[in-house]
Short mmCIF file of N, CA and C in Angstrom, two decimals:
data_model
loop_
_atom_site.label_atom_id
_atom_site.label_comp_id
_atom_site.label_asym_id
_atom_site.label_seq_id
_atom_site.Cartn_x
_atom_site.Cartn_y
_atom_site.Cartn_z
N UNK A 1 0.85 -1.18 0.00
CA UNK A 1 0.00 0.00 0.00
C UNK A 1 0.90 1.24 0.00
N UNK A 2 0.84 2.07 -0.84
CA UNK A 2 1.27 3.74 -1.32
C UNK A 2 1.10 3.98 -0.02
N UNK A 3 1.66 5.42 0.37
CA UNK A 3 1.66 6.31 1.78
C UNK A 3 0.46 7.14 0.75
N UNK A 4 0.26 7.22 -0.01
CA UNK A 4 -0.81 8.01 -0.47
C UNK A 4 -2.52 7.40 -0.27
N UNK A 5 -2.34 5.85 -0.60
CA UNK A 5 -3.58 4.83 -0.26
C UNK A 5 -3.32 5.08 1.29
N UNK A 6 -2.49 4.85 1.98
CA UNK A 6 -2.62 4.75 3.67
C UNK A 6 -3.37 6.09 4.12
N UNK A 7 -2.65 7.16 3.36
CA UNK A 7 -3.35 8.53 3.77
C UNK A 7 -5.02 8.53 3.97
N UNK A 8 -5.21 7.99 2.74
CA UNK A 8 -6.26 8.00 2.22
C UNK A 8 -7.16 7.18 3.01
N UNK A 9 -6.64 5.87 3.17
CA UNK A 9 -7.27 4.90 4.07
C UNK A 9 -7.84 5.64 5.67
N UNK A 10 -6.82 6.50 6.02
CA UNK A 10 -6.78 6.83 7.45
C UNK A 10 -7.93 8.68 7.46
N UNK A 11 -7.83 8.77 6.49
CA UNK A 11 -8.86 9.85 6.37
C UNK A 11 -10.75 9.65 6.12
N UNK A 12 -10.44 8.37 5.51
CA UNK A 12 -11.98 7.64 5.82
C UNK A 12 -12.34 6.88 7.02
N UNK A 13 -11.07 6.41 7.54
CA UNK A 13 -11.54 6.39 8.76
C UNK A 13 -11.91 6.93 9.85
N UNK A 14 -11.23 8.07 10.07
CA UNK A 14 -11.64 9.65 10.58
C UNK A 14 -12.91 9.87 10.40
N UNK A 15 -13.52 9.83 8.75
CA UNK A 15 -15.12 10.48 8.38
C UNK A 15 -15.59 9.90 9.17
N UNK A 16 -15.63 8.41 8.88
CA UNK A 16 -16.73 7.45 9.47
C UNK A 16 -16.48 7.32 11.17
N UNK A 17 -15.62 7.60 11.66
CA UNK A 17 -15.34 7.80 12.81
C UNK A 17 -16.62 9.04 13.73
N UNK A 18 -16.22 10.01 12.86
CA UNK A 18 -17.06 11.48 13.53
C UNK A 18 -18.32 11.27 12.63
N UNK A 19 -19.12 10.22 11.84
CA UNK A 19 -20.27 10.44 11.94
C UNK A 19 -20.67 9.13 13.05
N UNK A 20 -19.67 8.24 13.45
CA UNK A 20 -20.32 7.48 13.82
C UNK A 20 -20.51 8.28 15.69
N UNK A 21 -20.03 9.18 15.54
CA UNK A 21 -19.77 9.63 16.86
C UNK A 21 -21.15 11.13 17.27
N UNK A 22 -21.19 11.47 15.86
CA UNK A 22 -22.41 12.51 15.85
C UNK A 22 -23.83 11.66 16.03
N UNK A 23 -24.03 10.24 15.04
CA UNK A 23 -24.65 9.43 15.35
C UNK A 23 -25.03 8.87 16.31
N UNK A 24 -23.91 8.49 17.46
CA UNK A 24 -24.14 8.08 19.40
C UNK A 24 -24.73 8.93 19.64
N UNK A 25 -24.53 10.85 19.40
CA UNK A 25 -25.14 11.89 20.06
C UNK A 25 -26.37 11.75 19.78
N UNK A 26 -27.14 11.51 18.41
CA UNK A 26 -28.33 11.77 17.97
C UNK A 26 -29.13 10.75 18.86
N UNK A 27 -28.84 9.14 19.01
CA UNK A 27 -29.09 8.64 19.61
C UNK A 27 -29.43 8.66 21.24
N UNK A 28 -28.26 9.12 21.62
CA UNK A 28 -28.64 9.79 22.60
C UNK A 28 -29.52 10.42 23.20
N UNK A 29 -29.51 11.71 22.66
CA UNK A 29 -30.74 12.18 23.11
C UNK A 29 -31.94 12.21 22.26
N UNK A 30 -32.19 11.18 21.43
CA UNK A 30 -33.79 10.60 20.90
C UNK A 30 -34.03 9.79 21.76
N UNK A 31 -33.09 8.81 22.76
CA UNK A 31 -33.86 7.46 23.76
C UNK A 31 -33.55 7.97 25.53
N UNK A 32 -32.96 8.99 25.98
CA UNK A 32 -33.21 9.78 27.04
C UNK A 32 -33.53 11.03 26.97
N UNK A 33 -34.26 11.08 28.31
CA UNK A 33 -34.80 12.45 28.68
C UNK A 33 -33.80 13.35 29.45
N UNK A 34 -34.02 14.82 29.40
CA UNK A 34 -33.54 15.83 30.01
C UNK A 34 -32.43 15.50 30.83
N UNK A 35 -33.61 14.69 31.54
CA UNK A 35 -33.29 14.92 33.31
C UNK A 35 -32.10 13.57 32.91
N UNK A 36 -32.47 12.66 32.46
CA UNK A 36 -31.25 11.16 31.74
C UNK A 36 -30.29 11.57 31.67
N UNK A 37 -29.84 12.49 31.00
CA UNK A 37 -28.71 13.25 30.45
C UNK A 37 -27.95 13.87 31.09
N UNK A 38 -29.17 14.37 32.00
CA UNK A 38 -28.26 15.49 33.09
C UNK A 38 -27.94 14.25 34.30
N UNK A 39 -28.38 13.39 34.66
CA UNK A 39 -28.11 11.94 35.28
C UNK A 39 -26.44 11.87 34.83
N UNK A 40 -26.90 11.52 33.76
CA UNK A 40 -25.17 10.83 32.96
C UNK A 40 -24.10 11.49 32.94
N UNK A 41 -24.41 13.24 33.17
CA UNK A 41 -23.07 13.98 33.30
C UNK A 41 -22.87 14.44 31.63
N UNK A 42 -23.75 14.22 31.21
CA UNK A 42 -23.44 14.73 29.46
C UNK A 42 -24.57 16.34 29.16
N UNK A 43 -24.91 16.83 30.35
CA UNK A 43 -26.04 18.01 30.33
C UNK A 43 -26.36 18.58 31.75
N UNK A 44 -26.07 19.99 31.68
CA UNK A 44 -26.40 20.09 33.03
C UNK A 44 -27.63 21.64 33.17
N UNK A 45 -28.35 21.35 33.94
CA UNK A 45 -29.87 21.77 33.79
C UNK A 45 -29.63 23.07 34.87
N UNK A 46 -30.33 24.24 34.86
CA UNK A 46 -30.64 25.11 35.99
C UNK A 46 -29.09 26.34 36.26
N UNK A 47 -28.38 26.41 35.05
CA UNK A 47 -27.75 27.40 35.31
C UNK A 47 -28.12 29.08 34.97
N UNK A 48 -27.64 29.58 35.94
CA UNK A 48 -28.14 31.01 36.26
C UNK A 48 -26.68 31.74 35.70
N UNK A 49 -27.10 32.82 34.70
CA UNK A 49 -25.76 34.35 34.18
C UNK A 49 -25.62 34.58 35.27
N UNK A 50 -24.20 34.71 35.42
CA UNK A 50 -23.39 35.43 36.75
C UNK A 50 -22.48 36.70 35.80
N UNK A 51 -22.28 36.45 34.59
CA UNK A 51 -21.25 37.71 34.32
C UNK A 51 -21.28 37.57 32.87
N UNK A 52 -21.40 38.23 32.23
CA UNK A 52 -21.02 38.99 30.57
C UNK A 52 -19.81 39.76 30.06
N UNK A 53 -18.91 39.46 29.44
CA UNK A 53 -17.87 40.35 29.19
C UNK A 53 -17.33 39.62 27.97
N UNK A 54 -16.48 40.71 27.03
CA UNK A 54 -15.91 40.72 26.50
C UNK A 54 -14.38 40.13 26.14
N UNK A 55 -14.02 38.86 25.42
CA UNK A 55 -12.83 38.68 25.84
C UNK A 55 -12.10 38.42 24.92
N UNK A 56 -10.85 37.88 24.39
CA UNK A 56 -10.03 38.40 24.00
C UNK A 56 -10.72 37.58 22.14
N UNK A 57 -9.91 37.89 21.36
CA UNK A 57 -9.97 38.15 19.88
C UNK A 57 -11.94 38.97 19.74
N UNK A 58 -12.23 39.29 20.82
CA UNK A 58 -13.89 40.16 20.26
C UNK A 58 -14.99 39.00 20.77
N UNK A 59 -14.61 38.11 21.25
CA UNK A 59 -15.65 36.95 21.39
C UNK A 59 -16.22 37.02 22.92
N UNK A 60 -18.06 37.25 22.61
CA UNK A 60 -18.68 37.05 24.23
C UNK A 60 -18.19 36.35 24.80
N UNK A 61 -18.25 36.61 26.42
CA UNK A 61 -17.67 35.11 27.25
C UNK A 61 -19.01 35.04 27.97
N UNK A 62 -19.79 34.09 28.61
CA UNK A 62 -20.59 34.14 29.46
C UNK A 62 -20.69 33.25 30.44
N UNK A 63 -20.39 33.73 31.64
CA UNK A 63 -20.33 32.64 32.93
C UNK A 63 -21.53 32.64 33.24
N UNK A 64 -21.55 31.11 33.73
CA UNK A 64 -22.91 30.38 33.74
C UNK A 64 -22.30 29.70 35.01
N UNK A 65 -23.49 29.86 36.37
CA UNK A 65 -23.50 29.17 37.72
C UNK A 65 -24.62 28.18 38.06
N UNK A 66 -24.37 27.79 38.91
CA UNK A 66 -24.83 26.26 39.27
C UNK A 66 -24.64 26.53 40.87
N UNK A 67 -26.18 26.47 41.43
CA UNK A 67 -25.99 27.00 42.89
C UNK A 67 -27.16 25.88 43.88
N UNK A 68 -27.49 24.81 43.09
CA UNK A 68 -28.34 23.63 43.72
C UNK A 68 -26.91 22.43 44.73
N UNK A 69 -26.12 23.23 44.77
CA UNK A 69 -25.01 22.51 45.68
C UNK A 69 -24.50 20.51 44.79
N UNK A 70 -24.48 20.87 43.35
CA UNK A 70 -24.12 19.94 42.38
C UNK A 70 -23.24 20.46 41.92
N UNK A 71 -22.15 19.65 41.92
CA UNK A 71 -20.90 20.11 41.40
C UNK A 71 -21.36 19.80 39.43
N UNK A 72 -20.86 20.23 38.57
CA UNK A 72 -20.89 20.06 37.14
C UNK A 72 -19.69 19.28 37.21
N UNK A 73 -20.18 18.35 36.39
CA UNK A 73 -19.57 16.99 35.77
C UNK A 73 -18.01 17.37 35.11
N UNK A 74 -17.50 16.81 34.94
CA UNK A 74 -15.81 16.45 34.55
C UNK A 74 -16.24 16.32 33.27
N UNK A 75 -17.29 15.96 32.68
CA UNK A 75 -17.76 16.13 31.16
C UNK A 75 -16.94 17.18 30.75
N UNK A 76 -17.00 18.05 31.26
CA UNK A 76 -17.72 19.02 30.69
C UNK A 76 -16.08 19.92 31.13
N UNK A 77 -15.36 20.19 29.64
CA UNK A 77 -14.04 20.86 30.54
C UNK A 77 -13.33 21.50 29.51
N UNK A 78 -12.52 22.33 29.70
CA UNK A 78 -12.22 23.34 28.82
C UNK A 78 -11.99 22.79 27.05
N UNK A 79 -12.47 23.70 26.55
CA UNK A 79 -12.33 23.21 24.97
C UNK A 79 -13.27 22.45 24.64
N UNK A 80 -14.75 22.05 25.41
CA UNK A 80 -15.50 20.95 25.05
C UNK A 80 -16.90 22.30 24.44
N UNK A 81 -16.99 21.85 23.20
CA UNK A 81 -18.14 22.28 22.93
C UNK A 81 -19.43 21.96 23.08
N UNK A 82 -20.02 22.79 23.44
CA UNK A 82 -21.56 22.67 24.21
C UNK A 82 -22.70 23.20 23.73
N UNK A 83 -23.83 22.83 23.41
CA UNK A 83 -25.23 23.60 23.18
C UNK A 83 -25.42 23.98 24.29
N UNK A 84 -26.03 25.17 24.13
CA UNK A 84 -26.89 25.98 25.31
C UNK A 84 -28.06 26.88 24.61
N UNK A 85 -29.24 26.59 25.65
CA UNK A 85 -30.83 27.09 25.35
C UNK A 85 -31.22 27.41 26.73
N UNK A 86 -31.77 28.63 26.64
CA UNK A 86 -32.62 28.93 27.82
C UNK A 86 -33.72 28.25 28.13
N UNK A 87 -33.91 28.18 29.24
CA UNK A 87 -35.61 27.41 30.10
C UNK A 87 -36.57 27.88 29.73
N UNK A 88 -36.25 29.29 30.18
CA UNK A 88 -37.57 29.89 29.91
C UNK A 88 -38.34 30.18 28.51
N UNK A 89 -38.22 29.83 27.32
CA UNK A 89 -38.20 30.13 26.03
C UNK A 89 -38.01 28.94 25.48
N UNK A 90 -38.82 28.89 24.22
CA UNK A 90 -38.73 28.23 23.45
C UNK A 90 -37.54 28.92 22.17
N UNK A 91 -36.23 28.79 22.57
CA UNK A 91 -35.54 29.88 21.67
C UNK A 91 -34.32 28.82 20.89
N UNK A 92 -33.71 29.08 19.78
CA UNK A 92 -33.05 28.28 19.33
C UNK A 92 -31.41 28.38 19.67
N UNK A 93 -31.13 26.75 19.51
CA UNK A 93 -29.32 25.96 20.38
C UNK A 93 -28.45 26.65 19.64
N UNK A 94 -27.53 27.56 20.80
CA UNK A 94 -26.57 28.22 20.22
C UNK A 94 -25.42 27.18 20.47
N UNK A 95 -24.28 27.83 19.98
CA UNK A 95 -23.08 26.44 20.12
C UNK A 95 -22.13 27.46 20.90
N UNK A 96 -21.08 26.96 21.89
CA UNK A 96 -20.43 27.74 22.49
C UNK A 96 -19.28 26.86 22.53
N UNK A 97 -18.24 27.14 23.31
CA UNK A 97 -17.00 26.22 23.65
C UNK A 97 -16.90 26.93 24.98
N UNK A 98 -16.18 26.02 26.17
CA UNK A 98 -15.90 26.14 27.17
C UNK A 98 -14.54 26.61 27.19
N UNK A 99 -14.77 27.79 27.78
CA UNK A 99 -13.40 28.64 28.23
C UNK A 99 -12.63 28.29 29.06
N UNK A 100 -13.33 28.16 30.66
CA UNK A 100 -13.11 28.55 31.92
C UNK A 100 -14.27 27.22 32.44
N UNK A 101 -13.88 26.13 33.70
CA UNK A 101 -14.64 25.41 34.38
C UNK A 101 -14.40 25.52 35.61
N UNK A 102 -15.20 25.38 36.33
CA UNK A 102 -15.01 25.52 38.19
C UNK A 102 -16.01 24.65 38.11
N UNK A 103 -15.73 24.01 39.68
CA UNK A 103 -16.51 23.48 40.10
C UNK A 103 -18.05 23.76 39.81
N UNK A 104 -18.43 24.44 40.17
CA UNK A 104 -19.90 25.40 40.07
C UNK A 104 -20.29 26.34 39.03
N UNK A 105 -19.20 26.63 38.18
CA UNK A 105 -19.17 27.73 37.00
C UNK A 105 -18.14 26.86 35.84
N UNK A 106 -19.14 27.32 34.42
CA UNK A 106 -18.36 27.32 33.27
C UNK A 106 -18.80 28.68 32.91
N UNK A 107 -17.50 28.70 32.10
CA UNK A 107 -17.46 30.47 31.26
C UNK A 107 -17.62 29.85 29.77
N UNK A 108 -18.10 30.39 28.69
CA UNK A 108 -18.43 29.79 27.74
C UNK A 108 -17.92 31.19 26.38
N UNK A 109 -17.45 30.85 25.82
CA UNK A 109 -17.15 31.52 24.74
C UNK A 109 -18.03 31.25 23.20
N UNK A 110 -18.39 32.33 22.55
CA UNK A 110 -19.44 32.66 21.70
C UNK A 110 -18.16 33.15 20.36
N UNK A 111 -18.43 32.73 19.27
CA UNK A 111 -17.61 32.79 17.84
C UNK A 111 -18.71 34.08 17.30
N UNK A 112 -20.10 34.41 17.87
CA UNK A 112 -20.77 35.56 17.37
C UNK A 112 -21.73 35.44 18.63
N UNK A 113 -21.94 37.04 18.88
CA UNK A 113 -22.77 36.94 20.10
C UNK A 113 -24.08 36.09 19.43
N UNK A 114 -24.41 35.39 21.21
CA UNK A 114 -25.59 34.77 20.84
C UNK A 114 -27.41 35.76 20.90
N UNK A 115 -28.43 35.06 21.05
CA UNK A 115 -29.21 36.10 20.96
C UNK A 115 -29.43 36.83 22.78
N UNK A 116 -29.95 37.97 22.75
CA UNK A 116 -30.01 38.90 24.08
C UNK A 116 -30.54 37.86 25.15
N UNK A 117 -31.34 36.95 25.06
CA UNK A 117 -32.13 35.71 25.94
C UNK A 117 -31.33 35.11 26.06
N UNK A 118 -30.04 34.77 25.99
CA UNK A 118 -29.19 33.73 26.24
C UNK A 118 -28.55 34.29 27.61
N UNK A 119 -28.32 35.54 27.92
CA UNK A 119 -28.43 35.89 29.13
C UNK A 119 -28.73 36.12 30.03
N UNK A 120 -30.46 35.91 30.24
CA UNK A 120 -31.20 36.21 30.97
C UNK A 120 -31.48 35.06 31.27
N UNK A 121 -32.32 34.69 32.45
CA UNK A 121 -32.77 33.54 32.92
C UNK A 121 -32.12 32.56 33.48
N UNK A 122 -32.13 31.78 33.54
CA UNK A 122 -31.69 30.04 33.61
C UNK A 122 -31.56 29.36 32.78
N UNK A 123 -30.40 28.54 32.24
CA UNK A 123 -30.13 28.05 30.74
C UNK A 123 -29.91 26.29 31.36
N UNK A 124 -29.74 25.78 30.07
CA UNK A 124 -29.58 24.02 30.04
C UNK A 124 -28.54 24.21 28.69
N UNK A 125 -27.58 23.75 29.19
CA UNK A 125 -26.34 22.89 28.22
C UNK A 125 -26.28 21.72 28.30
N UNK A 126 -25.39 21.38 26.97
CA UNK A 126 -25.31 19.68 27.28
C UNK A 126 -24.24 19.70 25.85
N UNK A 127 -23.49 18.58 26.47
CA UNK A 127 -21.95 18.77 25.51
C UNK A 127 -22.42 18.42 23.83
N UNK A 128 -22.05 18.86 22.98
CA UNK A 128 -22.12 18.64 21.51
C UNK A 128 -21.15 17.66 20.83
N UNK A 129 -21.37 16.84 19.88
CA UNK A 129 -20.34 16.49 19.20
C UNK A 129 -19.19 17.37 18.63
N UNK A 130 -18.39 17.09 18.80
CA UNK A 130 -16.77 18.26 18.55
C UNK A 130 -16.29 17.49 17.25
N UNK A 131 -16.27 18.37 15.99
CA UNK A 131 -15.43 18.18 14.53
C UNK A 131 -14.50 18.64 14.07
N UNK A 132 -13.79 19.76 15.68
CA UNK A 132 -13.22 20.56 15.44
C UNK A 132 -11.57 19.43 15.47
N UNK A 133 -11.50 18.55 16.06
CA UNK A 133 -10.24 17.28 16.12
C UNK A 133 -10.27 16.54 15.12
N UNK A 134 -11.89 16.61 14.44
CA UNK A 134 -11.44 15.57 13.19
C UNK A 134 -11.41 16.69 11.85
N UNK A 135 -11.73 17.46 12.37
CA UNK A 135 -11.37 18.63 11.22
C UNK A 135 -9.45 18.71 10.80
N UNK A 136 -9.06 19.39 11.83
CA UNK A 136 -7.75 18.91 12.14
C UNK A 136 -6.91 17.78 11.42
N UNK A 137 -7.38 16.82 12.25
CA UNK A 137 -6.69 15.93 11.98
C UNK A 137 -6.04 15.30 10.29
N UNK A 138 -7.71 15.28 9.38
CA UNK A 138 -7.60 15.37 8.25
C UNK A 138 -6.89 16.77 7.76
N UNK A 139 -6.81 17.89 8.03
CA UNK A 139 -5.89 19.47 8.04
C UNK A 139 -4.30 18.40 7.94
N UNK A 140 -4.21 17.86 8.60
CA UNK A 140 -2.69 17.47 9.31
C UNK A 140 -2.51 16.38 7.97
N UNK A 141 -3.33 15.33 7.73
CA UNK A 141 -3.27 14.28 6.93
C UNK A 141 -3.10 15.27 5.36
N UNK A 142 -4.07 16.24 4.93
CA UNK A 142 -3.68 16.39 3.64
C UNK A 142 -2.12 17.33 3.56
N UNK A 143 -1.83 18.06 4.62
CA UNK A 143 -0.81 18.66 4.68
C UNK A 143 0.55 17.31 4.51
N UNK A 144 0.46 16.38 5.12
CA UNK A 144 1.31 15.51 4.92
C UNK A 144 1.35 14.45 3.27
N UNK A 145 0.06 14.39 3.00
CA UNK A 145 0.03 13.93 1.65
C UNK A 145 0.62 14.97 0.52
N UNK A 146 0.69 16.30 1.06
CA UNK A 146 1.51 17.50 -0.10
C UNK A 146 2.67 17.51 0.20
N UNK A 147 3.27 16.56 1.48
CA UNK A 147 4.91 16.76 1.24
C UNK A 147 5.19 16.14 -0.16
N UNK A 148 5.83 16.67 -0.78
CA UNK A 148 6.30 15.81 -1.96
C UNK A 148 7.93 15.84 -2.62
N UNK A 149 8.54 16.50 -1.71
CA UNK A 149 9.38 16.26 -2.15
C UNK A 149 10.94 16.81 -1.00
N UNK A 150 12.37 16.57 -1.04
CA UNK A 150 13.36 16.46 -0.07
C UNK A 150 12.90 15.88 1.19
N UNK A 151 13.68 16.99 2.45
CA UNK A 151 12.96 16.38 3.35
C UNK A 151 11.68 16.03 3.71
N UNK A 152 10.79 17.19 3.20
CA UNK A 152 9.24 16.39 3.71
C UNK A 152 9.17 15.24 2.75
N UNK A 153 9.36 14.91 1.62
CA UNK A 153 9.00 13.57 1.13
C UNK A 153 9.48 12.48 2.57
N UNK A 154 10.82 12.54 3.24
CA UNK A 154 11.22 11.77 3.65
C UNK A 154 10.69 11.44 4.99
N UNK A 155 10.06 12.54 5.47
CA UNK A 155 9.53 12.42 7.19
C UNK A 155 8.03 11.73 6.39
N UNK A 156 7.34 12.52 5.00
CA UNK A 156 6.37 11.62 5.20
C UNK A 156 6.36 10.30 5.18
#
């Protein structure tokens, strides 16, 4: 097998990898409820805005507390991307990434502010499938399939 077939080989396995992994999620939450989820440590229900600010490259940050004396799950930890929807509203899942985790607080970072209701109230997150590693990864694989020649031919 070519390092070009292996490339190749190892980049379909990646695809089918992250759909089979978006697929567990879908599953997921079509055969448990809310409260299941938030059970399992993959969603955590009843957080209250503690702070809004601005942080670095222009991107909202928004800390989100947890004050029912439940610590938030180890799920759930920096760099893990997360849906979040308010309680009170029927309003639509913004996507965030986790900044900052404490025990009792995640800070959540926004790529575009989300809508004005995402700060108000009491919100429910629950971790998302992440494509941002298999995005990558294939990034890394075609970059190595364009070595073509001296040393990079040879490290590839």
């Amino acid at each position: 097998m070519s390092a070009t077939e292996r490339l190749e080989a190892l980049r379909s396995a990646l695809q089918l990898e992250q759909r089979e992994e978006e697929q567990r999620w879908r599953t997921l939450r079509s055969e448990q409820s809310r409260a299941e989820r938030v059970e399992r440590g993959v969603a955590v229900d009843n957080l209250d805005p503690i702070e809004e600010y601005w942080g670095l490259g222009g991107r909202l940050m928004l800390t989100l507390s947890r004050d029912d004396g439940h610590a938030i799950s180890n799920a759930f930890s920096r760099g893990s991307l997360v849906e979040l929807r308010p309680l009170r509203e029927d309003s639509p899942v913004v996507l965030a990434t986790i900044a900052r985790r404490r025990s009792f607080e995640l800070t959540l970072a926004f790529e575009r502010p989300p809508p004005e209701n995402m700060s108000h109230g009491r919100s429910f997150i629950e971790l998302a499938p992440n494509s941002v590693t298999y995005r990558r990864a294939i990034a890394n694989l075609d970059a190595v399939g364009h070595m073509e020649s001296g040393t990079d031919r040879r490290r590839r």
